[in-house]
Short mmCIF file of C-alpha atoms in Angstrom, two decimals:
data_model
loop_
_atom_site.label_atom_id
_atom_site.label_comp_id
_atom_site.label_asym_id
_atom_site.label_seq_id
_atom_site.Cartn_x
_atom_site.Cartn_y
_atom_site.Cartn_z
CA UNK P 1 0.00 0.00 0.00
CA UNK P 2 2.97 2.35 1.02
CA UNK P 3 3.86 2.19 -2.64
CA UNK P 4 0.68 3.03 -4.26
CA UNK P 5 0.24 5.77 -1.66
CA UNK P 6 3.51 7.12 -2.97
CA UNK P 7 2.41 6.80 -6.95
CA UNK P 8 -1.01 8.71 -6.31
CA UNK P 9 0.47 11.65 -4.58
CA UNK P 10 3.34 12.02 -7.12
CA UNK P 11 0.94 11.96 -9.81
CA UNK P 12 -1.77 14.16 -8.45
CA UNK P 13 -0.16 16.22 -5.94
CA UNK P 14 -2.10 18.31 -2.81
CA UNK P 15 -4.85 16.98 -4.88
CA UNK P 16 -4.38 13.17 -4.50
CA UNK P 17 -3.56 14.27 -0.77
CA UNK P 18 -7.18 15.36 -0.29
CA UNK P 19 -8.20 12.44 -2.36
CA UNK P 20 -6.76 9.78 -0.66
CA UNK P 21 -7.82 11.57 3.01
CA UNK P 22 -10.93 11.40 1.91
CA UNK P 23 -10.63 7.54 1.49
CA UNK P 24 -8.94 7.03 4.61
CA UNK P 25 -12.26 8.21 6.25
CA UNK P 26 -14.54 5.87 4.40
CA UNK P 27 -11.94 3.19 4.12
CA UNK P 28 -9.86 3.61 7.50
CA UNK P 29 -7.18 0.72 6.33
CA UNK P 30 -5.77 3.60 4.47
CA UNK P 31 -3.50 5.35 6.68
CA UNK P 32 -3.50 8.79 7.08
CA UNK P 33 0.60 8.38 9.13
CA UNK P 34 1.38 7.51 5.67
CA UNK P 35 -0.56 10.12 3.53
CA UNK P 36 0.38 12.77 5.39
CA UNK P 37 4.00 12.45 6.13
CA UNK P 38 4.87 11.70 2.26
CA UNK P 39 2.65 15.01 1.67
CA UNK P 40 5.62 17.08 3.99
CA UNK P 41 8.11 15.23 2.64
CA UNK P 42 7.30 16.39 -0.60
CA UNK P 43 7.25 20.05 0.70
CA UNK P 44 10.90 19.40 1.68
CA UNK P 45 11.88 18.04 -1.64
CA UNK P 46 10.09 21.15 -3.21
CA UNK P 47 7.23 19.32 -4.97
CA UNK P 48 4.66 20.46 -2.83
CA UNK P 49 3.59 23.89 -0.74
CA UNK P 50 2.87 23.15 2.93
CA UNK P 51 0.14 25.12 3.40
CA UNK P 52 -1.42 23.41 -0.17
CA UNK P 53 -0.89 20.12 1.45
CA UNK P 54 -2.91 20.42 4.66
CA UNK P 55 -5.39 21.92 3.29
CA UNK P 56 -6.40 19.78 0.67
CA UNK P 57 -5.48 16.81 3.73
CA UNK P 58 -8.00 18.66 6.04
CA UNK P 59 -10.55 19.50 3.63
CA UNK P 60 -10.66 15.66 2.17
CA UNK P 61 -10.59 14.55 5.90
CA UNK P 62 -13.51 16.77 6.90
CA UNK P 63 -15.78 15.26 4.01
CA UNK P 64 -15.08 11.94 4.91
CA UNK P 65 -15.88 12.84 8.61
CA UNK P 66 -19.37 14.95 7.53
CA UNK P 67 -20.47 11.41 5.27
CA UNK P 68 -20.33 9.19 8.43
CA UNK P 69 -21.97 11.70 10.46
CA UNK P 70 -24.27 12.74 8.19
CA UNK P 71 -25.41 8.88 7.22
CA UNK P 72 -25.38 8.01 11.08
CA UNK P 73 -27.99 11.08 11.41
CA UNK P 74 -30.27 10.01 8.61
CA UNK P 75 -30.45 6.60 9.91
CA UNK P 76 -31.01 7.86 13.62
CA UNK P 77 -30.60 5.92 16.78
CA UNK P 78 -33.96 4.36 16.96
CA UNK P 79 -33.99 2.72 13.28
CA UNK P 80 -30.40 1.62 14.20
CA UNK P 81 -31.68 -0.13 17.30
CA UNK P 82 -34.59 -1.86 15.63
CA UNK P 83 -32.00 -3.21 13.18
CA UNK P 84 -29.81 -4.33 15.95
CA UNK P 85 -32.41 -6.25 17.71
CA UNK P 86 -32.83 -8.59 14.40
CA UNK P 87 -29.80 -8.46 12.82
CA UNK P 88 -27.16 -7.56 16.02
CA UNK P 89 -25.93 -11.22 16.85
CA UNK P 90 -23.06 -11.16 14.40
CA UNK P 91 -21.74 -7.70 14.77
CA UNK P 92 -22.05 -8.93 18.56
CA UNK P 93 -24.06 -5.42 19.30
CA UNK P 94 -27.07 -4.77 21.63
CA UNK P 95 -29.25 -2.36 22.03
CA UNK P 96 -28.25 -1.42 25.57
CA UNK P 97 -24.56 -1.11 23.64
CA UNK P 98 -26.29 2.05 21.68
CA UNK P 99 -27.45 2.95 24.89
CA UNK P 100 -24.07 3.08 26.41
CA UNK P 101 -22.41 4.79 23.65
CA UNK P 102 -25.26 7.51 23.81
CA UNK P 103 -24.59 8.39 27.20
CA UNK P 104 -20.79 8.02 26.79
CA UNK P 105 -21.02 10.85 24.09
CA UNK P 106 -23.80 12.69 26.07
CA UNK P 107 -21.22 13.14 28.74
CA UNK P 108 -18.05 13.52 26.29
CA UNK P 109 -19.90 15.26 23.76
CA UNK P 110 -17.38 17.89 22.05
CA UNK P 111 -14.18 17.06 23.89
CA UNK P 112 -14.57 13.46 21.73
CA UNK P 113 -15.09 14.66 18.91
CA UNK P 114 -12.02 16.73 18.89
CA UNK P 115 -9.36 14.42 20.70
CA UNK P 116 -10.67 11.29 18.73
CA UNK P 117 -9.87 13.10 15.41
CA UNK P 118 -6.02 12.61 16.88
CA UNK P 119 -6.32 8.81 17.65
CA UNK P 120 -5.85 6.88 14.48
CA UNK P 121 -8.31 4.50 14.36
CA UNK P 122 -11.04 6.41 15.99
CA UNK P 123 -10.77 9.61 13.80
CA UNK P 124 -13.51 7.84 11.41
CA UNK P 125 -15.70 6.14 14.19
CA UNK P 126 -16.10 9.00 16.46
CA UNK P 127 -18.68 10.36 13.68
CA UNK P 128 -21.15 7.81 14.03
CA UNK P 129 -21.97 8.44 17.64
CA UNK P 130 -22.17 12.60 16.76
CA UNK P 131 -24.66 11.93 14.73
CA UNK P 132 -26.53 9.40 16.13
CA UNK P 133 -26.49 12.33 19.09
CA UNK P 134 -27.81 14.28 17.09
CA UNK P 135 -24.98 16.89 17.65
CA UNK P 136 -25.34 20.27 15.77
CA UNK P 137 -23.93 20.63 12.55
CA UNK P 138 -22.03 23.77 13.45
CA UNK P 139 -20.57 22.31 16.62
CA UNK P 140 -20.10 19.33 14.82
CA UNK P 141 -18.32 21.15 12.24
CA UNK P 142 -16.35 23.51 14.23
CA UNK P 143 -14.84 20.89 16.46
CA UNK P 144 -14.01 18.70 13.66
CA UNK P 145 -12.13 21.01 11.63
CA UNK P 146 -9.70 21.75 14.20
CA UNK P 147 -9.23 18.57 15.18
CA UNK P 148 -8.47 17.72 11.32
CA UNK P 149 -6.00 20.39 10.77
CA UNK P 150 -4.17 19.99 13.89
CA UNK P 151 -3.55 15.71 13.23
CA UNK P 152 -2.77 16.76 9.20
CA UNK P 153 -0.52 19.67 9.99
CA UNK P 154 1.39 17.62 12.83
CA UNK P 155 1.79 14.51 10.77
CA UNK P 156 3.20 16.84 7.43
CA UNK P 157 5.32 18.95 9.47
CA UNK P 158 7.16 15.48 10.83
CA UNK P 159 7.00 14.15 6.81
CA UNK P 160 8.82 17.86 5.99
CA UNK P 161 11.13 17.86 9.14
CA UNK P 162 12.21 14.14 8.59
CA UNK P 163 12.99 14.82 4.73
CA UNK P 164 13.99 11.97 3.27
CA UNK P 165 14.05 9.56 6.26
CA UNK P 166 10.29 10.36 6.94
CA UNK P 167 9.66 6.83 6.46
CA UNK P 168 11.22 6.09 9.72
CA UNK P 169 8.50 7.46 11.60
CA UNK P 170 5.79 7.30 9.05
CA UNK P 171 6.21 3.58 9.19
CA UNK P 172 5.83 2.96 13.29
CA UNK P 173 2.56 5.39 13.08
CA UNK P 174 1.06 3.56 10.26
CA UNK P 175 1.24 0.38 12.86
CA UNK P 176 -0.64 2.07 15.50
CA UNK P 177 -3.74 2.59 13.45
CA UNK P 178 -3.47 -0.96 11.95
CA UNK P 179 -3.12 -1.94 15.93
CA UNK P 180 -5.85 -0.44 16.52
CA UNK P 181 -7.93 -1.79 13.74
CA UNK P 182 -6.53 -4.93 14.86
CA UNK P 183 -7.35 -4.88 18.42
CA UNK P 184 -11.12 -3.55 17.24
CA UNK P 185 -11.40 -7.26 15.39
CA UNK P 186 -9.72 -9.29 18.16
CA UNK P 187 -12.42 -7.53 20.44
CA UNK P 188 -15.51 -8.34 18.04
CA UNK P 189 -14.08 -11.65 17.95
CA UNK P 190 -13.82 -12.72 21.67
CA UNK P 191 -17.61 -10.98 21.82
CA UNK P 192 -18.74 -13.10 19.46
CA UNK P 193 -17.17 -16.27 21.25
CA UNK P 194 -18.39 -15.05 24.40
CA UNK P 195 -21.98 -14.92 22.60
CA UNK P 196 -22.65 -18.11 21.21
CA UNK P 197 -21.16 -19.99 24.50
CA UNK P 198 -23.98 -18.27 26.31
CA UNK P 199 -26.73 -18.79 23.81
CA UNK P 200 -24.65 -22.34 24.20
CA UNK P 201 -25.48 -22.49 28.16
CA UNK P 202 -28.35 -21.47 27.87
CA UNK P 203 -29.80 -23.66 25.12
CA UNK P 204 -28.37 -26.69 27.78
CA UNK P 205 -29.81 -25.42 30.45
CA UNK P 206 -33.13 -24.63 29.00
#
């Protein structure tokens, strides 16, 4: 992938930096510790401006953010939780598990939205519960965006202060979000274990 990463943003530029950003929000596998680093590396090679770079990174990031957000919104909590009760056994999710995650961002509210946006891994997810929540657009918006430009500009300023050995840091930070995605499927996993050697008990018992 590091590869590929590489031939889209020599091709397109600060464009194919918003492009693939965008991406990285619908498809989190893509990592943004590797988009964005290459993106200030090529501002130290010349190839790129800096302030070109994080903006297209920020605005692609943003859109990707407003889709989940604005698709967990349309849905809404309570079609979400009717869908769970038929169809929740194999993403091992309740409907108390909504519940939980609605008062976890009740009480969190803003202060998640803009600290997840610097946790790879989360940076996508943390969307879904602001708009099941219902959380303003504005605020929504506003908390967002800086969140975005402060995780692009940090990661391009390392990618431009590293120069060419960039990929000695972009490289460790690209593990931590697949870690994290990682550790996400691991947990779904042992859930779903847990699950069916209750409905297991159960059954016996009954």
């Amino acid at each position: 992938m590091d590869q590929w990463i590489e031939t889209v943003l020599e091709q397109f530029g600060a464009f194919g930096v918003g492009m693939l950003m965008l991406l990285e929000n619908v498809f989190p596998p893509i990592p943004s510790e590797l988009v964005m680093p290459w993106a200030g590396y090529s501002v130290s090679q010349g190839q790129s401006s800096f302030l070109a770079v994080v903006i297209s990174g920020s605005l692609g990031s943003f859109a990707g953010a407003w889709a989940w957000y604005w698709g967990a919104r349309r849905i809404g909590k309570q079609r979400l939780a009717a869908w769970v009760d038929q169809h929740g056994a194999w993403l091992t999710i309740s409907r108390d598990d909504i519940d939980r995650v609605d008062r976890w961002f009740g009480e969190w509210g803003a202060a998640a939205v803009l600290l997840c946006r610097l946790v790879p891994g989360l940076r996508t997810l943390i969307s879904v519960p602001a708009g099941f929540a219902e959380m303003p657009p504005f605020k929504f918006s506003v908390y967002t965006a800086v969140g975005t430009v402060a995780w692009t500009s940090l990661l391009a300023v390392i990618g431009w202060w590293l120069g060419k050995n960039y990929g000695d840091l972009a490289g460790p930070l690209s593990w931590v979000s697949t870690g994290v995605i990682a550790l996400m499927v691991a947990i779904w996993l042992y859930r779903l274990v847990q699950q069916r050697r209750m409905r297991a008990r159960s059954t016996t018992h009954g």
